[in-house]
Short mmCIF file of C-alpha atoms and ligand atoms in Angstrom, two decimals:
data_model
loop_
_atom_site.label_atom_id
_atom_site.label_comp_id
_atom_site.label_asym_id
_atom_site.label_seq_id
_atom_site.Cartn_x
_atom_site.Cartn_y
_atom_site.Cartn_z
CA MET G 126 123.25 158.27 100.36
CA VAL G 127 122.36 159.46 103.86
CA ASP G 128 124.95 161.75 105.51
CA ALA G 129 126.63 160.71 108.74
CA ASP G 130 125.68 164.03 110.32
CA GLN G 131 121.97 163.41 109.97
CA THR G 132 119.65 162.86 112.92
CA PHE G 133 116.85 160.31 112.83
CA VAL G 134 114.32 160.57 115.66
CA ILE G 135 112.02 157.71 116.66
CA VAL G 136 108.98 158.55 118.80
CA GLY G 137 107.74 155.46 120.65
CA GLY G 138 109.78 152.68 122.19
CA GLY G 139 107.68 149.62 121.50
CA LEU G 140 108.67 146.74 119.27
CA ALA G 141 108.41 148.81 116.08
CA GLY G 142 110.61 151.58 117.52
CA ALA G 143 113.27 149.25 118.91
CA LYS G 144 113.42 147.23 115.68
CA ALA G 145 113.64 150.40 113.60
CA ALA G 146 116.64 151.59 115.67
CA GLU G 147 118.27 148.18 115.28
CA THR G 148 117.75 148.25 111.51
CA LEU G 149 119.18 151.75 111.11
CA ARG G 150 122.44 150.57 112.66
CA ALA G 151 122.39 147.20 110.88
CA GLU G 152 122.01 149.03 107.56
CA GLY G 153 125.11 151.09 108.36
CA PHE G 154 123.56 154.44 109.37
CA THR G 155 126.21 156.31 111.36
CA GLY G 156 124.24 159.47 112.16
CA ARG G 157 122.40 160.19 115.42
CA VAL G 158 119.55 157.87 116.36
CA ILE G 159 117.33 159.26 119.11
CA LEU G 160 114.58 157.06 120.54
CA ILE G 161 112.09 158.73 122.87
CA CYS G 162 109.46 156.84 124.84
CA ASP G 163 107.03 157.85 127.57
CA GLU G 164 107.37 154.46 129.29
CA ARG G 165 110.15 154.01 131.85
CA ASP G 166 110.90 150.43 130.84
CA HIS G 167 113.23 149.63 127.98
CA PRO G 168 111.37 148.55 124.82
CA TYR G 169 109.59 145.24 125.37
CA GLU G 170 107.26 142.82 123.61
CA ARG G 171 103.61 142.85 124.65
CA PRO G 172 102.34 139.33 123.76
CA PRO G 173 103.74 137.75 126.98
CA LEU G 174 101.79 140.30 129.04
CA SER G 175 98.58 138.33 128.51
CA LYS G 176 100.25 134.90 128.37
CA GLY G 177 103.54 133.57 129.76
CA HIS G 178 104.50 136.59 131.84
CA LEU G 179 100.97 137.03 133.22
CA LEU G 180 101.00 133.35 134.16
CA GLY G 181 104.33 133.74 135.93
CA LYS G 182 105.97 131.32 133.46
CA GLU G 183 108.14 133.89 131.66
CA GLU G 184 110.52 136.06 133.62
CA ARG G 185 110.32 139.85 133.38
CA GLU G 186 113.79 139.94 131.75
CA SER G 187 112.59 137.77 128.86
CA VAL G 188 110.13 140.35 127.49
CA PHE G 189 112.66 143.01 126.53
CA VAL G 190 113.55 143.49 122.85
CA HIS G 191 117.23 144.15 123.66
CA GLU G 192 119.20 144.05 126.87
CA PRO G 193 119.58 147.58 128.34
CA ALA G 194 123.30 147.84 127.46
CA TRP G 195 122.52 147.21 123.77
CA TYR G 196 121.33 150.79 123.24
CA ALA G 197 124.54 152.47 124.38
CA ARG G 198 126.59 149.85 122.55
CA HIS G 199 124.84 150.82 119.31
CA ASP G 200 124.95 154.50 120.06
CA ILE G 201 121.18 154.82 120.33
CA GLU G 202 120.28 157.88 122.42
CA LEU G 203 117.46 156.56 124.56
CA HIS G 204 115.14 158.93 126.43
CA LEU G 205 112.80 156.88 128.60
CA GLY G 206 109.91 158.25 130.64
CA GLN G 207 109.73 161.27 128.31
CA THR G 208 106.69 162.25 126.27
CA VAL G 209 106.97 163.94 122.89
CA ASP G 210 104.26 166.60 122.94
CA ALA G 211 104.80 168.54 119.72
CA ILE G 212 106.24 168.27 116.23
CA ASP G 213 107.20 171.42 114.34
CA ARG G 214 107.30 170.32 110.72
CA THR G 215 108.65 173.64 109.47
CA ALA G 216 111.58 173.80 111.90
CA LYS G 217 111.80 169.96 111.77
CA THR G 218 111.91 169.60 115.53
CA VAL G 219 110.19 167.51 118.17
CA ARG G 220 109.66 168.71 121.73
CA PHE G 221 109.85 166.31 124.63
CA GLY G 222 110.22 165.95 128.40
CA ASP G 223 109.20 168.21 131.28
CA ASP G 224 111.70 170.89 130.26
CA GLY G 225 110.48 171.00 126.65
CA THR G 226 113.77 169.87 125.10
CA LEU G 227 113.84 170.47 121.35
CA VAL G 228 115.65 168.15 119.02
CA ARG G 229 116.03 168.64 115.28
CA TYR G 230 115.37 165.73 112.95
CA ASP G 231 116.21 164.98 109.36
CA LYS G 232 113.82 162.04 109.34
CA LEU G 233 111.20 161.25 111.94
CA LEU G 234 109.49 157.92 112.67
CA LEU G 235 106.20 157.84 114.58
CA VAL G 236 105.66 154.47 116.25
CA THR G 237 103.39 155.64 119.03
CA GLY G 238 101.28 152.46 119.08
CA ALA G 239 97.82 152.28 120.56
CA GLU G 240 96.17 152.67 123.95
CA PRO G 241 93.35 150.71 125.55
CA ARG G 242 89.86 152.03 124.99
CA ARG G 243 88.21 153.06 128.24
CA LEU G 244 84.81 151.95 129.43
CA GLU G 245 82.51 154.92 129.57
CA VAL G 246 80.24 153.78 132.39
CA PRO G 247 79.87 154.76 136.05
CA GLY G 248 82.40 153.09 138.34
CA THR G 249 85.47 152.98 136.09
CA SER G 250 87.57 154.96 138.58
CA LEU G 251 87.29 152.21 141.22
CA ALA G 252 90.62 150.65 142.16
CA GLY G 253 89.60 147.19 140.94
CA VAL G 254 89.10 148.29 137.31
CA HIS G 255 92.05 147.35 135.08
CA HIS G 256 93.43 147.69 131.56
CA LEU G 257 96.22 145.70 129.96
CA ARG G 258 98.73 147.34 127.67
CA ARG G 259 101.89 147.97 129.67
CA LEU G 260 104.31 145.81 131.59
CA SER G 261 103.27 147.60 134.78
CA HIS G 262 99.61 146.71 134.04
CA ALA G 263 100.56 143.04 133.58
CA GLU G 264 102.50 142.97 136.81
CA ARG G 265 99.60 144.46 138.71
CA LEU G 266 97.12 142.12 137.04
CA LYS G 267 99.30 139.13 137.87
CA GLY G 268 98.97 139.96 141.57
CA VAL G 269 95.22 140.49 141.17
CA LEU G 270 94.70 137.12 139.44
CA ALA G 271 96.77 135.29 142.03
CA ALA G 272 94.73 136.87 144.85
CA LEU G 273 91.42 136.11 143.09
CA GLY G 274 92.50 132.50 142.60
CA ARG G 275 93.48 132.20 146.25
CA ASP G 276 90.27 133.75 147.57
CA ASN G 277 87.82 132.26 145.06
CA GLY G 278 87.26 135.79 143.74
CA HIS G 279 85.43 136.93 140.61
CA LEU G 280 86.91 138.65 137.60
CA VAL G 281 84.54 140.24 135.09
CA ILE G 282 86.07 140.85 131.67
CA ALA G 283 84.42 143.34 129.34
CA GLY G 284 85.20 142.20 125.80
CA ALA G 285 85.71 138.76 124.23
CA GLY G 286 88.53 139.80 121.89
CA TRP G 287 92.04 138.33 121.93
CA ILE G 288 93.20 140.06 125.10
CA GLY G 289 89.94 139.38 126.95
CA LEU G 290 90.10 135.68 126.09
CA GLU G 291 93.80 135.28 126.85
CA VAL G 292 93.33 136.91 130.24
CA ALA G 293 90.25 134.71 130.85
CA ALA G 294 92.46 131.66 130.22
CA ALA G 295 95.18 132.97 132.54
CA ALA G 296 92.65 133.84 135.24
CA ARG G 297 91.19 130.33 135.12
CA GLU G 298 94.69 128.90 135.45
CA TYR G 299 95.05 130.95 138.63
CA GLY G 300 91.70 129.54 139.80
CA ALA G 301 89.68 132.78 139.61
CA GLU G 302 85.99 132.78 138.72
CA VAL G 303 85.63 134.44 135.30
CA THR G 304 82.66 136.09 133.60
CA VAL G 305 83.03 137.59 130.12
CA ILE G 306 80.58 140.20 128.87
CA GLU G 307 80.41 140.77 125.12
CA PRO G 308 77.88 142.76 123.08
CA GLU G 309 78.43 140.61 119.97
CA PRO G 310 76.85 137.13 119.68
CA THR G 311 80.18 135.21 119.76
CA PRO G 312 83.78 135.79 120.90
CA LEU G 313 86.15 137.40 118.36
CA HIS G 314 83.15 138.19 116.18
CA GLY G 315 84.71 141.12 114.32
CA VAL G 316 87.81 139.12 113.35
CA LEU G 317 86.65 135.56 112.81
CA GLY G 318 82.91 135.90 112.23
CA PRO G 319 80.31 133.68 113.95
CA GLU G 320 81.48 130.33 112.51
CA LEU G 321 84.76 130.12 114.39
CA GLY G 322 83.74 132.24 117.37
CA ASN G 323 81.74 129.30 118.73
CA LEU G 324 84.88 127.21 118.97
CA PHE G 325 86.39 129.71 121.40
CA GLU G 326 83.17 129.90 123.38
CA GLU G 327 83.20 126.11 123.83
CA LEU G 328 86.89 126.05 124.69
CA HIS G 329 86.46 128.61 127.45
CA ARG G 330 83.19 127.18 128.75
CA GLU G 331 84.94 123.80 129.13
CA HIS G 332 87.45 125.59 131.33
CA GLY G 333 84.71 127.14 133.46
CA VAL G 334 84.39 130.63 131.95
CA ARG G 335 80.86 132.12 131.97
CA PHE G 336 79.81 134.19 128.96
CA HIS G 337 77.06 136.75 128.51
CA PHE G 338 76.68 137.65 124.83
CA GLY G 339 74.57 140.37 123.31
CA VAL G 340 74.74 142.55 126.42
CA LYS G 341 76.67 145.66 127.34
CA LEU G 342 78.25 146.58 130.61
CA THR G 343 76.42 149.60 131.97
CA GLU G 344 77.88 150.11 135.43
CA ILE G 345 80.57 148.90 137.76
CA VAL G 346 78.98 148.86 141.16
CA GLY G 347 81.24 149.61 144.10
CA GLN G 348 81.31 150.61 147.72
CA ASP G 349 84.07 152.44 149.60
CA GLY G 350 86.23 152.34 146.49
CA VAL G 351 85.89 148.56 146.10
CA VAL G 352 84.27 146.76 143.14
CA LEU G 353 81.24 144.66 144.10
CA ALA G 354 79.53 143.81 140.82
CA ALA G 355 79.18 144.58 137.14
CA ARG G 356 75.77 145.50 135.79
CA THR G 357 74.64 144.81 132.21
CA ASP G 358 71.92 146.38 130.09
CA ASP G 359 69.65 143.34 130.50
CA GLY G 360 69.31 144.33 134.16
CA GLU G 361 71.58 141.55 135.48
CA GLU G 362 74.25 142.04 138.10
CA HIS G 363 77.36 139.87 137.94
CA PRO G 364 79.49 139.43 141.06
CA ALA G 365 82.93 141.00 140.61
CA HIS G 366 85.93 141.79 142.74
CA ASP G 367 87.89 143.07 139.77
CA VAL G 368 86.98 144.14 136.24
CA LEU G 369 89.21 144.10 133.17
CA ALA G 370 88.26 146.43 130.33
CA ALA G 371 89.42 144.60 127.20
CA ILE G 372 87.36 146.48 124.65
CA GLY G 373 90.05 147.21 122.10
CA ALA G 374 92.69 149.83 121.53
CA ALA G 375 92.78 153.19 119.79
CA PRO G 376 95.78 154.40 117.76
CA ARG G 377 97.80 157.15 119.43
CA THR G 378 97.46 159.72 116.67
CA GLY G 379 97.21 162.91 118.77
CA LEU G 380 100.74 164.06 118.01
CA ALA G 381 100.41 163.40 114.27
CA GLU G 382 97.02 165.04 114.12
CA ALA G 383 98.25 168.19 115.90
CA ALA G 384 101.11 168.33 113.40
CA GLY G 385 98.62 168.28 110.52
CA LEU G 386 99.56 164.85 109.16
CA GLU G 387 96.92 163.02 107.20
CA LEU G 388 94.94 160.43 109.16
CA ALA G 389 93.09 157.41 107.80
CA ASP G 390 89.34 157.34 107.90
CA ARG G 391 87.86 156.01 111.14
CA SER G 392 85.75 153.53 109.18
CA LEU G 393 89.04 151.88 108.14
CA GLY G 394 90.37 151.78 111.69
CA GLY G 395 91.90 155.28 111.75
CA GLY G 396 95.62 155.70 112.34
CA ILE G 397 98.28 157.76 110.60
CA ALA G 398 97.88 157.37 106.84
CA VAL G 399 101.09 156.18 105.16
CA ASP G 400 101.90 155.10 101.62
CA GLU G 401 103.44 151.78 100.58
CA HIS G 402 106.84 153.07 101.77
CA LEU G 403 105.36 153.83 105.21
CA ARG G 404 105.78 157.55 104.50
CA THR G 405 103.16 159.94 105.91
CA SER G 406 101.78 162.99 104.11
CA ASP G 407 105.06 164.70 105.13
CA PRO G 408 107.93 163.11 103.12
CA ASP G 409 110.33 163.35 106.08
CA ILE G 410 107.98 161.64 108.54
CA TYR G 411 107.24 157.92 108.57
CA ALA G 412 104.93 155.77 110.68
CA ALA G 413 104.72 152.03 111.40
CA GLY G 414 103.29 149.46 113.80
CA ASP G 415 99.90 149.74 115.51
CA VAL G 416 99.52 153.46 114.75
CA ALA G 417 100.01 153.28 110.97
CA SER G 418 97.37 152.68 108.32
CA PHE G 419 98.99 151.32 105.17
CA PRO G 420 97.57 150.40 101.75
CA LEU G 421 97.19 146.70 100.98
CA PRO G 422 96.34 146.49 97.27
CA LEU G 423 95.68 142.75 97.59
CA PHE G 424 92.54 143.57 99.60
CA GLY G 425 91.83 146.86 97.84
CA THR G 426 91.88 148.82 101.09
CA ARG G 427 94.14 150.38 103.64
CA LEU G 428 94.53 148.62 106.96
CA ARG G 429 95.74 149.34 110.45
CA VAL G 430 97.10 146.13 111.92
CA GLU G 431 97.43 145.83 115.70
CA HIS G 432 99.67 142.80 115.79
CA TRP G 433 103.14 141.82 116.82
CA ALA G 434 104.42 140.81 113.36
CA ASN G 435 103.37 144.14 111.90
CA ALA G 436 105.51 145.96 114.48
CA LEU G 437 108.36 143.47 114.05
CA ASN G 438 108.47 143.94 110.27
CA GLY G 439 107.03 147.44 109.89
CA GLY G 440 109.64 149.14 112.11
CA PRO G 441 112.56 147.78 110.04
CA ALA G 442 110.76 148.52 106.74
CA ALA G 443 110.24 152.15 107.80
CA ALA G 444 113.90 152.40 108.85
CA ARG G 445 115.04 151.20 105.42
CA ALA G 446 112.68 153.62 103.70
CA MET G 447 114.08 156.48 105.83
CA LEU G 448 117.52 155.53 104.56
CA GLY G 449 116.27 155.89 100.99
CA ARG G 450 116.27 152.17 100.27
CA ASP G 451 113.63 150.96 97.84
CA THR G 452 111.12 149.47 100.29
CA VAL G 453 107.53 148.47 99.72
CA TYR G 454 105.62 147.30 102.79
CA ASP G 455 102.90 144.88 101.78
CA ARG G 456 103.02 142.17 104.44
CA LEU G 457 99.88 140.13 104.97
CA PRO G 458 98.36 140.66 108.40
CA TYR G 459 99.53 137.82 110.66
CA PHE G 460 98.93 137.13 114.33
CA PHE G 461 99.08 134.35 116.86
CA SER G 462 97.37 133.53 120.13
CA ASP G 463 97.67 130.96 122.91
CA GLN G 464 94.79 130.01 125.20
CA TYR G 465 95.07 126.97 127.51
CA ASP G 466 96.50 124.24 125.26
CA LEU G 467 95.24 125.84 122.06
CA GLY G 468 97.70 127.68 119.85
CA LEU G 469 96.84 129.37 116.58
CA GLU G 470 98.18 131.53 113.80
CA TYR G 471 96.07 133.61 111.42
CA SER G 472 97.19 135.08 108.10
CA GLY G 473 95.18 137.37 105.83
CA TRP G 474 92.14 139.53 106.33
CA ALA G 475 88.52 138.36 106.20
CA PRO G 476 86.17 140.38 108.42
CA PRO G 477 82.49 139.36 108.49
CA GLY G 478 80.81 140.35 105.24
CA SER G 479 83.94 139.88 103.14
CA TYR G 480 83.69 136.07 102.72
CA ASP G 481 80.95 133.72 101.51
CA GLN G 482 82.27 130.42 102.88
CA VAL G 483 84.41 129.01 105.69
CA VAL G 484 86.23 125.82 104.72
CA ILE G 485 87.60 123.55 107.45
CA ARG G 486 90.51 121.20 106.78
CA GLY G 487 91.05 118.74 109.61
CA ASP G 488 89.15 118.03 112.81
CA ALA G 489 87.52 121.09 114.34
CA GLY G 490 86.07 118.90 117.12
CA LYS G 491 89.59 117.92 118.20
CA ARG G 492 90.74 121.51 117.70
CA GLU G 493 93.35 120.49 115.16
CA PHE G 494 92.49 122.07 111.86
CA ILE G 495 92.97 124.91 109.42
CA ALA G 496 90.06 127.26 108.68
CA PHE G 497 89.95 129.16 105.41
CA TRP G 498 87.77 132.17 104.75
CA VAL G 499 86.89 132.08 101.07
CA ARG G 500 85.12 134.42 98.66
CA GLU G 501 84.14 133.18 95.22
CA GLY G 502 86.68 130.37 95.57
CA ARG G 503 89.57 132.69 96.54
CA VAL G 504 91.18 132.30 99.95
CA LEU G 505 91.14 135.58 101.89
CA ALA G 506 92.58 134.26 105.16
CA GLY G 507 93.62 131.07 106.89
CA MET G 508 93.92 130.15 110.55
CA ASN G 509 95.83 127.09 111.70
CA VAL G 510 94.76 125.78 115.10
CA ASN G 511 97.16 123.35 116.80
CA VAL G 512 98.59 122.59 113.34
CA TRP G 513 102.03 123.99 112.67
CA ASP G 514 104.47 124.95 109.91
CA VAL G 515 101.75 125.89 107.42
CA THR G 516 101.96 129.68 107.51
CA GLU G 517 103.98 129.90 104.33
CA PRO G 518 101.61 127.88 102.07
CA ILE G 519 98.60 129.64 103.63
CA GLN G 520 100.11 133.04 102.88
CA ARG G 521 101.01 131.94 99.33
CA LEU G 522 97.42 130.79 98.78
CA VAL G 523 96.06 134.15 99.96
CA ARG G 524 98.55 136.12 97.87
CA SER G 525 97.93 134.03 94.75
CA ARG G 526 94.22 135.07 94.61
CA ALA G 527 93.78 131.80 92.75
CA VAL G 528 90.34 130.20 92.57
CA VAL G 529 90.83 126.90 94.38
CA ASP G 530 88.85 123.69 94.47
CA THR G 531 87.24 123.97 97.92
CA GLU G 532 86.91 120.18 98.24
CA ALA G 533 90.67 119.84 97.82
CA LEU G 534 91.15 122.75 100.23
CA ALA G 535 89.13 120.85 102.85
CA ASP G 536 91.01 117.59 102.30
CA PRO G 537 94.04 117.18 104.63
CA HIS G 538 95.46 114.57 102.22
CA VAL G 539 95.90 117.16 99.46
CA PRO G 540 99.12 119.10 100.17
CA LEU G 541 98.41 122.81 100.60
CA ALA G 542 101.41 123.70 98.49
CA GLY G 543 99.83 121.80 95.59
CA LEU G 544 96.83 124.14 95.62
CA VAL G 545 98.96 127.20 94.91
CA PRO G 546 99.38 127.71 91.16
C1 FAD F 265 98.55 142.38 126.30
C2 FAD F 265 98.84 142.28 124.84
C3 FAD F 265 99.00 141.05 124.24
C4 FAD F 265 99.25 140.95 122.87
N1 FAD F 265 99.38 139.72 122.32
C5 FAD F 265 99.58 139.61 120.98
C6 FAD F 265 99.68 138.33 120.36
O1 FAD F 265 99.56 137.30 121.01
N2 FAD F 265 99.90 138.26 119.03
C7 FAD F 265 100.02 139.37 118.26
O2 FAD F 265 100.21 139.25 117.06
N3 FAD F 265 99.94 140.61 118.82
C8 FAD F 265 99.72 140.76 120.15
N4 FAD F 265 99.62 141.99 120.73
C9 FAD F 265 99.76 143.20 119.88
C10 FAD F 265 101.21 143.66 119.78
O3 FAD F 265 101.83 143.61 121.01
C11 FAD F 265 101.23 145.08 119.23
O4 FAD F 265 100.76 145.02 117.91
C12 FAD F 265 102.61 145.71 119.27
O5 FAD F 265 102.99 145.92 120.61
C13 FAD F 265 102.64 147.06 118.55
O6 FAD F 265 103.91 147.61 118.67
P1 FAD F 265 104.18 149.15 118.37
O7 FAD F 265 105.65 149.34 118.54
O8 FAD F 265 103.53 149.56 117.12
O9 FAD F 265 103.38 149.94 119.52
P2 FAD F 265 103.49 149.86 121.09
O10 FAD F 265 103.99 148.55 121.53
O11 FAD F 265 102.18 150.35 121.62
O12 FAD F 265 104.62 150.94 121.44
C14 FAD F 265 104.40 152.33 121.30
C15 FAD F 265 105.17 153.04 122.39
O13 FAD F 265 105.16 154.44 122.14
C16 FAD F 265 104.92 155.14 123.36
N5 FAD F 265 104.40 156.46 123.02
C17 FAD F 265 103.19 156.76 122.48
N6 FAD F 265 103.08 158.10 122.29
C18 FAD F 265 104.24 158.66 122.72
C19 FAD F 265 104.72 160.00 122.79
N7 FAD F 265 103.98 161.03 122.37
N8 FAD F 265 105.94 160.21 123.30
C20 FAD F 265 106.72 159.17 123.71
N9 FAD F 265 106.30 157.88 123.67
C21 FAD F 265 105.09 157.62 123.18
C22 FAD F 265 103.92 154.21 124.05
O14 FAD F 265 103.81 154.45 125.42
C23 FAD F 265 104.55 152.86 123.78
O15 FAD F 265 105.55 152.56 124.69
C24 FAD F 265 99.36 142.13 122.09
C25 FAD F 265 99.19 143.39 122.70
C26 FAD F 265 98.93 143.47 124.06
C27 FAD F 265 98.74 144.83 124.70
#
């Protein structure tokens, strides 16, 4: 049983941090809960930043995890705009803020998330070069897209991953000219492989997006502080008024590393290494969300998952583990995306090289189907595109590791649930 005079400190006020604080109180913890975040905004959800909120369809107020008064009402001590810059594991303290305030913890949760990778090419300090991670970034980008749409301006996006594509869709809705530059041969190559990447290429081309695959951005050309063009390693110059760097995110592990906590190997995505209870190499320190690398025995590896559902579920799981509850975190990776009128959900894990077949159930041409990534007859992952309410059977199929009849898997008339033993 956890004593009422204990102090639990949460570093990072994203979705994982806010949900962990909520769970501590919901589970009856009456000790101190201190949540420290370097952002000035109350904890918010990031998916709308590249979709509804960026498009001006979702109000700013709708992105917050809790209303501001919720924190005081639940006796959560919130320190916003304050960076934690050191952990002393012997004294069990964290140091934060400009005045170096020290606070003692009994249990500590690191939910420091990830930060956008920076382009390392000449010209990145020009005012028209953007990243998208924070609410303030989205609000700035919203103004940029509206102005580009109004003036027939050009946006160059480096990276055809989820954020790059979602912003491309938003920019086209604003009427901006959009060029996407991607070193891989298809969009989303590292997640979906080449088979499904083409679908996204076609979708975006139909909406007027230009793609340049197999090339790297080498320079952002500017004059008097203003972006003029983006240059690629094939010698081409692409007109640009603004550039978005959407080349992925890196886990914010600096604090954990300086404190001597074990990190996961970079080849596995890096991050703070945790066990199945989300506990780090220090038994009083936990980690969850984008920054944590947890073991997934189903796939025989550890994974760092940069998706909303992992923060939504991982924060609460860590909170329960901190309270000494018997908690094993083994959620399947799950994410969703919306681009134009296409909506999708993906469950599982099947990077290129891990599967030997992609099975399509439904009509890929109409963009209403489920794709399954299969190895030796076992489903590793499934993605439903404009088909809904199938996440549960897809996840059961993946978890079952059953060898399925791939003809039945491809046949929309065979109920998915019937394929799970
Ligand atoms: C634009 C965008 C769109 C997305 N869309 C989708 C989507 O459609 N579907 C999906 O599944 N996922 C999506 N995601 C991913 C999802 O939002 C993330 O997985 C989720 O935000 C991770 O939450 P987190 O709490 O782990 O980390 P974060 O949300 O990154 O929160 C970590 C917080 O900790 C703070 N922090 C870090 N270090 C310190 C420190 N030393 N001291 C104090 N504070 C610190 C950070 O500033 C940040 O506020 C999207 C992400 C972005 C950026």
